PDB file of C-alpha atoms and ligand atoms in Angstrom:
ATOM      1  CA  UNK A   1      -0.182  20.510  -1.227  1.00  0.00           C
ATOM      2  CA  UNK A   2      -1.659  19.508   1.907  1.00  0.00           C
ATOM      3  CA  UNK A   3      -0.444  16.290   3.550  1.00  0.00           C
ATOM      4  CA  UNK A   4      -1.693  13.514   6.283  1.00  0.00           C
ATOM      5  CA  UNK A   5       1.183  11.741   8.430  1.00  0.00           C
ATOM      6  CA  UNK A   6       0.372   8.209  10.236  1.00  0.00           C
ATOM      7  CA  UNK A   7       2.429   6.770  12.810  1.00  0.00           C
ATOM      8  CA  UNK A   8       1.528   4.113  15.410  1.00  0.00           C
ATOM      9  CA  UNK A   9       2.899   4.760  18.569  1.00  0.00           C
ATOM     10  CA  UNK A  10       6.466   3.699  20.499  1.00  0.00           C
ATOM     11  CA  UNK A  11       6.358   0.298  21.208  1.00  0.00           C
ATOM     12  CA  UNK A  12       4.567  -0.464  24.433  1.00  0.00           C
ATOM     13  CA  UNK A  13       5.235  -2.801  27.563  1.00  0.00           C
ATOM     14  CA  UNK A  14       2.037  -4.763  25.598  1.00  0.00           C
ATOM     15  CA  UNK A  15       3.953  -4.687  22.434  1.00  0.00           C
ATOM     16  CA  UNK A  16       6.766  -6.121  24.141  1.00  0.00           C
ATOM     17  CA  UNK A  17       5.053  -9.087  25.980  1.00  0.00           C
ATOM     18  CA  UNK A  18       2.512  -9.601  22.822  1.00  0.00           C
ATOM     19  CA  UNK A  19      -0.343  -8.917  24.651  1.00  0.00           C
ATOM     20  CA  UNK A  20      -3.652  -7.038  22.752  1.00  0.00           C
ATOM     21  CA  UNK A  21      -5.406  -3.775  24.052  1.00  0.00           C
ATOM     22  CA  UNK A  22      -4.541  -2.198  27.151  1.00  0.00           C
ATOM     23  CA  UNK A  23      -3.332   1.014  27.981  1.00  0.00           C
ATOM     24  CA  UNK A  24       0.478   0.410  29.133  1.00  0.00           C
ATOM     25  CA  UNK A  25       3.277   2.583  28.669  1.00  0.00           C
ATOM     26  CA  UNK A  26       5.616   2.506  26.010  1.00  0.00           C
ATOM     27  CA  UNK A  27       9.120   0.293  26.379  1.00  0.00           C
ATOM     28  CA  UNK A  28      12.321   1.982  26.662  1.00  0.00           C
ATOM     29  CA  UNK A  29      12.741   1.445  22.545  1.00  0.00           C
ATOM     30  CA  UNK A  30       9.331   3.196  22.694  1.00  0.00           C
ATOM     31  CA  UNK A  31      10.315   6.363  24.467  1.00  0.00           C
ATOM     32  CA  UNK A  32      13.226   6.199  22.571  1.00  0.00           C
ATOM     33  CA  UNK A  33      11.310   6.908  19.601  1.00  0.00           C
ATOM     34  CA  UNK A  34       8.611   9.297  20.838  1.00  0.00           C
ATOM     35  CA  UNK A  35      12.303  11.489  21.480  1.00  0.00           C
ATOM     36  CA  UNK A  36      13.831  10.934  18.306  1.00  0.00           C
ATOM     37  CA  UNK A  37       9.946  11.748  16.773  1.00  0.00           C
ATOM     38  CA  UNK A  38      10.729  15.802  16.446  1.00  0.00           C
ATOM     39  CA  UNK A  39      13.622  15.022  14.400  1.00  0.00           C
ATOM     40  CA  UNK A  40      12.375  12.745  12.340  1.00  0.00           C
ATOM     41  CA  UNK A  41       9.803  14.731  11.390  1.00  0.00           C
ATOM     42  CA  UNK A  42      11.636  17.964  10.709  1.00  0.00           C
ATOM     43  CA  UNK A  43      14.894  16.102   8.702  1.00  0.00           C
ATOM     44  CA  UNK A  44      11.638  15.075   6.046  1.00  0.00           C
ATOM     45  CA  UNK A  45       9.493  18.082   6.382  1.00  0.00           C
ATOM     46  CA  UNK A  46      11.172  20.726   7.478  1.00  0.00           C
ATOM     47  CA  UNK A  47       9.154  23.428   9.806  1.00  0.00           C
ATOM     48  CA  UNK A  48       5.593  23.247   8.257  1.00  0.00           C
ATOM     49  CA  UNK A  49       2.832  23.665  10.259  1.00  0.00           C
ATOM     50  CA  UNK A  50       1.201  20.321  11.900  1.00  0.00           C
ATOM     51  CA  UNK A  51      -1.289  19.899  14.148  1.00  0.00           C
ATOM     52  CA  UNK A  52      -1.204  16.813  16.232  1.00  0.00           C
ATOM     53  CA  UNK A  53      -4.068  13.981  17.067  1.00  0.00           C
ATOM     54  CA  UNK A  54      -3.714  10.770  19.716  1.00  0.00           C
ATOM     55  CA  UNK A  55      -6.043   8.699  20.634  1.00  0.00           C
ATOM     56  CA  UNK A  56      -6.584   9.016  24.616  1.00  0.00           C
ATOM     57  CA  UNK A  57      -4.506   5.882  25.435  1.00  0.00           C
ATOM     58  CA  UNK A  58      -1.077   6.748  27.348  1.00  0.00           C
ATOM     59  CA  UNK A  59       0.868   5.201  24.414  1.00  0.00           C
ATOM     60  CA  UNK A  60       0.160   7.476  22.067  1.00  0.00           C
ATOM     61  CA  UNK A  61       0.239  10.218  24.032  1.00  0.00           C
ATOM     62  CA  UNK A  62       3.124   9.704  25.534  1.00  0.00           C
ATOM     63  CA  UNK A  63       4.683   9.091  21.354  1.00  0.00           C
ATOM     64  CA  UNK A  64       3.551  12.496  21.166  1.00  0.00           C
ATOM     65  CA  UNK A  65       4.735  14.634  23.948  1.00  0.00           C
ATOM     66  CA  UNK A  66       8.173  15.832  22.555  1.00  0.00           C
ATOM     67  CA  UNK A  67       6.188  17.238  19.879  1.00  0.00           C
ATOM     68  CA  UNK A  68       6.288  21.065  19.491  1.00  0.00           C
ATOM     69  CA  UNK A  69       2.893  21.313  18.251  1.00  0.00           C
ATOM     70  CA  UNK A  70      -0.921  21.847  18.335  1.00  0.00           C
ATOM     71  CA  UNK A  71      -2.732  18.338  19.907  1.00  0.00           C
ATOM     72  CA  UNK A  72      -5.928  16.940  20.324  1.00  0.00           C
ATOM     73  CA  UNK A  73      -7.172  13.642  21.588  1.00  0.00           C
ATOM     74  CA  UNK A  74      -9.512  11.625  20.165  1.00  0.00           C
ATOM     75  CA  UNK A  75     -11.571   8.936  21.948  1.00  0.00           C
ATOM     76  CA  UNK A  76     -12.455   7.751  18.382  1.00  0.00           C
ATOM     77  CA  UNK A  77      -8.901   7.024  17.651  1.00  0.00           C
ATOM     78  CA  UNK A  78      -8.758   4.408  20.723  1.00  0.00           C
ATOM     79  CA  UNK A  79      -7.346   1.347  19.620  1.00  0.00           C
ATOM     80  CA  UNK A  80     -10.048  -1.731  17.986  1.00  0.00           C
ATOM     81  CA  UNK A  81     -11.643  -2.778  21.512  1.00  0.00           C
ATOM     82  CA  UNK A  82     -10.986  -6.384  21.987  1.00  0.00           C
ATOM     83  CA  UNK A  83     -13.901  -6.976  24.814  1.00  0.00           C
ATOM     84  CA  UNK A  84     -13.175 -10.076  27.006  1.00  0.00           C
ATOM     85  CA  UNK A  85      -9.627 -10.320  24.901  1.00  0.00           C
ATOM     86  CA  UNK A  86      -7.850  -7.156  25.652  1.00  0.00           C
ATOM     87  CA  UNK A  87      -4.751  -8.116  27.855  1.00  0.00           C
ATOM     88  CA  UNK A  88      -4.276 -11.549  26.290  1.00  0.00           C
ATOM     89  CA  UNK A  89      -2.044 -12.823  23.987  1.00  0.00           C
ATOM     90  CA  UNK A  90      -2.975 -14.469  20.597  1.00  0.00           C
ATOM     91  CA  UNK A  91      -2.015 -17.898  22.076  1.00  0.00           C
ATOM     92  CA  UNK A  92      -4.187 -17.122  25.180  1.00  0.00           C
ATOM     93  CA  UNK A  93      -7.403 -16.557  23.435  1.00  0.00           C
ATOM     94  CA  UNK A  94      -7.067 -19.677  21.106  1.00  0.00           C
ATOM     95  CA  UNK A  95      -6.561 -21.925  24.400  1.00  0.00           C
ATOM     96  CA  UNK A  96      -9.057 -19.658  26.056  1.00  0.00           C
ATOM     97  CA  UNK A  97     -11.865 -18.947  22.490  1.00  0.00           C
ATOM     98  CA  UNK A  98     -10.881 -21.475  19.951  1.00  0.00           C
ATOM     99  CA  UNK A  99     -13.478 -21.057  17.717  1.00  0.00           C
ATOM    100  CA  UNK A 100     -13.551 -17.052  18.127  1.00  0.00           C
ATOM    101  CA  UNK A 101      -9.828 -17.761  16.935  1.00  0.00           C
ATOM    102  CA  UNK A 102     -10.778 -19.376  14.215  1.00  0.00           C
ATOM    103  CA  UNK A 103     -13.881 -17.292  12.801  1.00  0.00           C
ATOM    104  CA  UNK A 104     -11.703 -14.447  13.231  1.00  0.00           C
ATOM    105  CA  UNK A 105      -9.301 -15.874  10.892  1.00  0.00           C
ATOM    106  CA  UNK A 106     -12.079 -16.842   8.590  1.00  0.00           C
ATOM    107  CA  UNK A 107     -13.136 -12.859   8.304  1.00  0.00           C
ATOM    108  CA  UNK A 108     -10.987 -10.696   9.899  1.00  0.00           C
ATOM    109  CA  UNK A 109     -12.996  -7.712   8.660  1.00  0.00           C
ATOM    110  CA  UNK A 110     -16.062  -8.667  10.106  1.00  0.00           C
ATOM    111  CA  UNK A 111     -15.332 -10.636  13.472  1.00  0.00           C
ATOM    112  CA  UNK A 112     -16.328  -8.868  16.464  1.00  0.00           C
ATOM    113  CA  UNK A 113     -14.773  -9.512  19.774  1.00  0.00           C
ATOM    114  CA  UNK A 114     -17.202 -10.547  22.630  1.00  0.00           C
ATOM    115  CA  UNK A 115     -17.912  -7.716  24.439  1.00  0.00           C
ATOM    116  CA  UNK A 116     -15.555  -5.454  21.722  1.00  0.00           C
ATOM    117  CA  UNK A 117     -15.148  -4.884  18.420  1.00  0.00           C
ATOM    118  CA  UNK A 118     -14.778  -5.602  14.735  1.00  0.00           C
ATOM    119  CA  UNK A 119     -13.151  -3.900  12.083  1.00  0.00           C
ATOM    120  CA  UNK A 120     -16.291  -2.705  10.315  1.00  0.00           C
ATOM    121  CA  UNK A 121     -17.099  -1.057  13.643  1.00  0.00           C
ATOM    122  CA  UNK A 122     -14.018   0.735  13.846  1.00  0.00           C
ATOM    123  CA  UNK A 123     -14.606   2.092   9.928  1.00  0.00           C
ATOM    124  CA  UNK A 124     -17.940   3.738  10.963  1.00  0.00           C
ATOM    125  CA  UNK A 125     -16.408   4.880  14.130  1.00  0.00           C
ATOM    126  CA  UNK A 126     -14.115   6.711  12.265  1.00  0.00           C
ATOM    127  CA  UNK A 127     -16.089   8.624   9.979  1.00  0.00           C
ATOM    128  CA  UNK A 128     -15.915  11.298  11.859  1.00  0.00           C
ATOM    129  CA  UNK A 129     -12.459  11.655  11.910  1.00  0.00           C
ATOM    130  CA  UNK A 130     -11.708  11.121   8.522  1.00  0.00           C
ATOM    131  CA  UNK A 131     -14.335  13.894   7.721  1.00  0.00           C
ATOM    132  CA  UNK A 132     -12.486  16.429   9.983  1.00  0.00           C
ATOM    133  CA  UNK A 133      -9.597  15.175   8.282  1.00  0.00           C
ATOM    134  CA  UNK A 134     -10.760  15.555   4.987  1.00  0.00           C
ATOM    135  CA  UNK A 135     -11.437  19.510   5.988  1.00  0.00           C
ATOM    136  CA  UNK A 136      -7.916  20.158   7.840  1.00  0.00           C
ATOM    137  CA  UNK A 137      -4.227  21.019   6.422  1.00  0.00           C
ATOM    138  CA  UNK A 138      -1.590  19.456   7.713  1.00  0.00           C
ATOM    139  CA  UNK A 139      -2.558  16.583  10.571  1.00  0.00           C
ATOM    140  CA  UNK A 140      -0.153  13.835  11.910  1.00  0.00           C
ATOM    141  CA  UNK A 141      -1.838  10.763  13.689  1.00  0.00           C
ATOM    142  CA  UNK A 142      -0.114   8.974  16.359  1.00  0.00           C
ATOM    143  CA  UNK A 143      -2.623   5.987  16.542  1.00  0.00           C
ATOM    144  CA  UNK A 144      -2.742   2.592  16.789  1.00  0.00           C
ATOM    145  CA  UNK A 145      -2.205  -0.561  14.275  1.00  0.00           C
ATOM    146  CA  UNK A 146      -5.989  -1.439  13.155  1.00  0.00           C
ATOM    147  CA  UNK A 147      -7.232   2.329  13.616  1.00  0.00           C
ATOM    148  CA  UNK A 148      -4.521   3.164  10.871  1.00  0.00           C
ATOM    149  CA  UNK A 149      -5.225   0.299   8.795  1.00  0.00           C
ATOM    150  CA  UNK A 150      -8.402   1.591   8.509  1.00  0.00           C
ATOM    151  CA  UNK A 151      -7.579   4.886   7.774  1.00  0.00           C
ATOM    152  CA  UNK A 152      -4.832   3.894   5.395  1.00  0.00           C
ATOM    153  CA  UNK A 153      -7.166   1.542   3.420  1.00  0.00           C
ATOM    154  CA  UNK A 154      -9.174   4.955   3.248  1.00  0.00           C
ATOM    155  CA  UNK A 155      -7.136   7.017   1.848  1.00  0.00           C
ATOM    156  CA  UNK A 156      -5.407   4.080  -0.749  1.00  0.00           C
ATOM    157  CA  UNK A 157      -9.070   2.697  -1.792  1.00  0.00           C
ATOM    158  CA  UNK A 158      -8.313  -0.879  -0.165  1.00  0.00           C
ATOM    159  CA  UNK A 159     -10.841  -3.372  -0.215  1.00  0.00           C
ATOM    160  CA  UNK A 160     -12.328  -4.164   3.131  1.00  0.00           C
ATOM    161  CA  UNK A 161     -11.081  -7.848   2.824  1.00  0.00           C
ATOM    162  CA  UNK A 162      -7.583  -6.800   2.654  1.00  0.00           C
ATOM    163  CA  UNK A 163      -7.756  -4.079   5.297  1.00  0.00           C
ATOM    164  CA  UNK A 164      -6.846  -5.775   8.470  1.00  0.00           C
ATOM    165  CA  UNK A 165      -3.639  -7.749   6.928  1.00  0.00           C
ATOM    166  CA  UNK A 166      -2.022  -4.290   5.740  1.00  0.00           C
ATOM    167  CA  UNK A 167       1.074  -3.694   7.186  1.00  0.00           C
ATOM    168  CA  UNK A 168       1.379  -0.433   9.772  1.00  0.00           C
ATOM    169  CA  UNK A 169       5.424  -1.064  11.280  1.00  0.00           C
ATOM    170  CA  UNK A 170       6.434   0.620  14.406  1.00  0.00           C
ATOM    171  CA  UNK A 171       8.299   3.203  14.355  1.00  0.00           C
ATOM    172  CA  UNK A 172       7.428   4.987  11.032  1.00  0.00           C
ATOM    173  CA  UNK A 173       6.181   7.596   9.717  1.00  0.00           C
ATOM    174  CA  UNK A 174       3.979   7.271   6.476  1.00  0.00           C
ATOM    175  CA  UNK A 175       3.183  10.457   4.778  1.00  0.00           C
ATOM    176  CA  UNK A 176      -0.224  10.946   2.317  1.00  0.00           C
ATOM    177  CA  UNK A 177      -0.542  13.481   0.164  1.00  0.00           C
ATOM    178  CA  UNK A 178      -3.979  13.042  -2.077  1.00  0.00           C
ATOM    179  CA  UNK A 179      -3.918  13.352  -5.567  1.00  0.00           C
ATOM    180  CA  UNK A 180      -7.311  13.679  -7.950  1.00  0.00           C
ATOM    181  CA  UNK A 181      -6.742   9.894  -7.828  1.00  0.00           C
ATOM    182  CA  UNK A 182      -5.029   8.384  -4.771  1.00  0.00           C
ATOM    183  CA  UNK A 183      -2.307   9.100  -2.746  1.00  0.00           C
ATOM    184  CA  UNK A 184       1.584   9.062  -3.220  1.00  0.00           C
ATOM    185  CA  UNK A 185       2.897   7.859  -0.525  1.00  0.00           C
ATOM    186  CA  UNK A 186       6.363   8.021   1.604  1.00  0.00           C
ATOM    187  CA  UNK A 187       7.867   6.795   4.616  1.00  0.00           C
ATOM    188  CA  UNK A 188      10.588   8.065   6.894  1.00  0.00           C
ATOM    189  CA  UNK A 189      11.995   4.597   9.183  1.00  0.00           C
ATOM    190  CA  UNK A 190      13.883   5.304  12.646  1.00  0.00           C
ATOM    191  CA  UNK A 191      16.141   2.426  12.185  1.00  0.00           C
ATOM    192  CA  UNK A 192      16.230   1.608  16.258  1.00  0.00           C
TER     193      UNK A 192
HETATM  194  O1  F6P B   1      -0.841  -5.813  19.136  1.00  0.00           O
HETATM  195  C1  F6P B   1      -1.054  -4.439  18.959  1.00  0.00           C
HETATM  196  C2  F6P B   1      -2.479  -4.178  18.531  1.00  0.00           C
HETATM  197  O2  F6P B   1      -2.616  -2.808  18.313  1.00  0.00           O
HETATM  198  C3  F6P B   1      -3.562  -4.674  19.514  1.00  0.00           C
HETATM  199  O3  F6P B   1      -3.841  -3.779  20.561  1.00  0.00           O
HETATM  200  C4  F6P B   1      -4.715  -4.892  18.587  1.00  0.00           C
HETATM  201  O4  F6P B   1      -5.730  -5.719  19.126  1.00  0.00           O
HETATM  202  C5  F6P B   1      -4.027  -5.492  17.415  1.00  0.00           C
HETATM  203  O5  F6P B   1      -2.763  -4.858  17.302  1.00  0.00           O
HETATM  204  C6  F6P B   1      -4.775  -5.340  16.109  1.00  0.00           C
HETATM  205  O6  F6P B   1      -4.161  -6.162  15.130  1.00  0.00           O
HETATM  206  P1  F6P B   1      -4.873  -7.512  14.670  1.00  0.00           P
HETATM  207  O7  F6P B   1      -6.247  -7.073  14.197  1.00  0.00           O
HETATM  208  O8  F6P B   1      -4.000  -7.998  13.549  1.00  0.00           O
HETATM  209  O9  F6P B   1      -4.960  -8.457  15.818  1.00  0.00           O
END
């Protein structure tokens, strides 16, 4: 049976200094990852066929450039645009937006960022993607934390209210495979 494979990227340089958005580079730990990525992949599914997607944001295609297969970049996989946010830190918007701050926290789902994005916008941003994916065999993702949330909830019928608290770790991979009803569900962990 067919299979869909999530990972976010390597940690980034924004990961590392908690900063939102941007398009930085992965860490060291990060690249240490995107090499250890082929590996981890084949010790769990041996040499089956995948085809590859990033979004166009140097962290994930940097996760995914040790990979021996097919890719394709998505704009629609760019990460949850966080308008006049992106760059800060969660401490610097609530000095900087306290009551964005704390609307967002009210519903997460449907806050949009000034100038950005909400979560709802990212679902219908992706339904193009999930149709292609819906059509494909085997695809691995190399995306980001609220794009995969999204498609995650997808695939696991999630209610919307719950979508953006679902956990997405770093360096993991979490493999679908759809049944009549749902998806089982594994993960392979680099422990690094
Ligand atoms: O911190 C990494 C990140 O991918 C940010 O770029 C993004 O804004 C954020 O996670 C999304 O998570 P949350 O919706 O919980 O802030």
């Amino acid at each position: 049976p067919r299979s869909i494979f999530f990972s976010r990227h390597g940690e980034s340089q924004y990961n590392v200094e908690g900063k939102i958005g941007g398009d930085s580079s992965l860490s060291e730990r990060g690249m240490r990852y995107a090499r250890a990525l082929p590996a981890l992949i084949t010790d769990n599914i041996g040499d089956a066929e995948l085809t590859v997607w990033t979004s166009t944001l140097q962290r994930t295609i940097q996760t995914a450039q040790y990979l021996p297969y097919n890719k394709l970049t998505w704009k629609s996989l760019d990460e949850l645009d966080a308008g006049v946010c992106d760059g800060m830190t969660y401490e610097e918007i609530e000095q900087a937006y306290p009551e964005d701050f704390a609307n967002r926290d009210e519903d997460k789902f449907n806050y949009r960022y000034r100038g950005g994005e909400s979560y709802r916008d990212v679902v219908v941003r992706l339904e193009p993607v999930i149709m292609e994916l819906e059509r494909q065999e085997n695809i691995l993702i190399i995306g980001h934390q609220a794009i995969l949330r999204c498609l995650y909830a997808y695939f696991h019928n999630l209610p919307q209210a719950d979508l953006p608290y679902i956990k997405i770790p770093l360096h993991t991979v979490i493999k679908l495979t759809p049944k009549a009803y749902g998806c089982d569900e594994e993960r392979y962990t680099l422990p690094i």
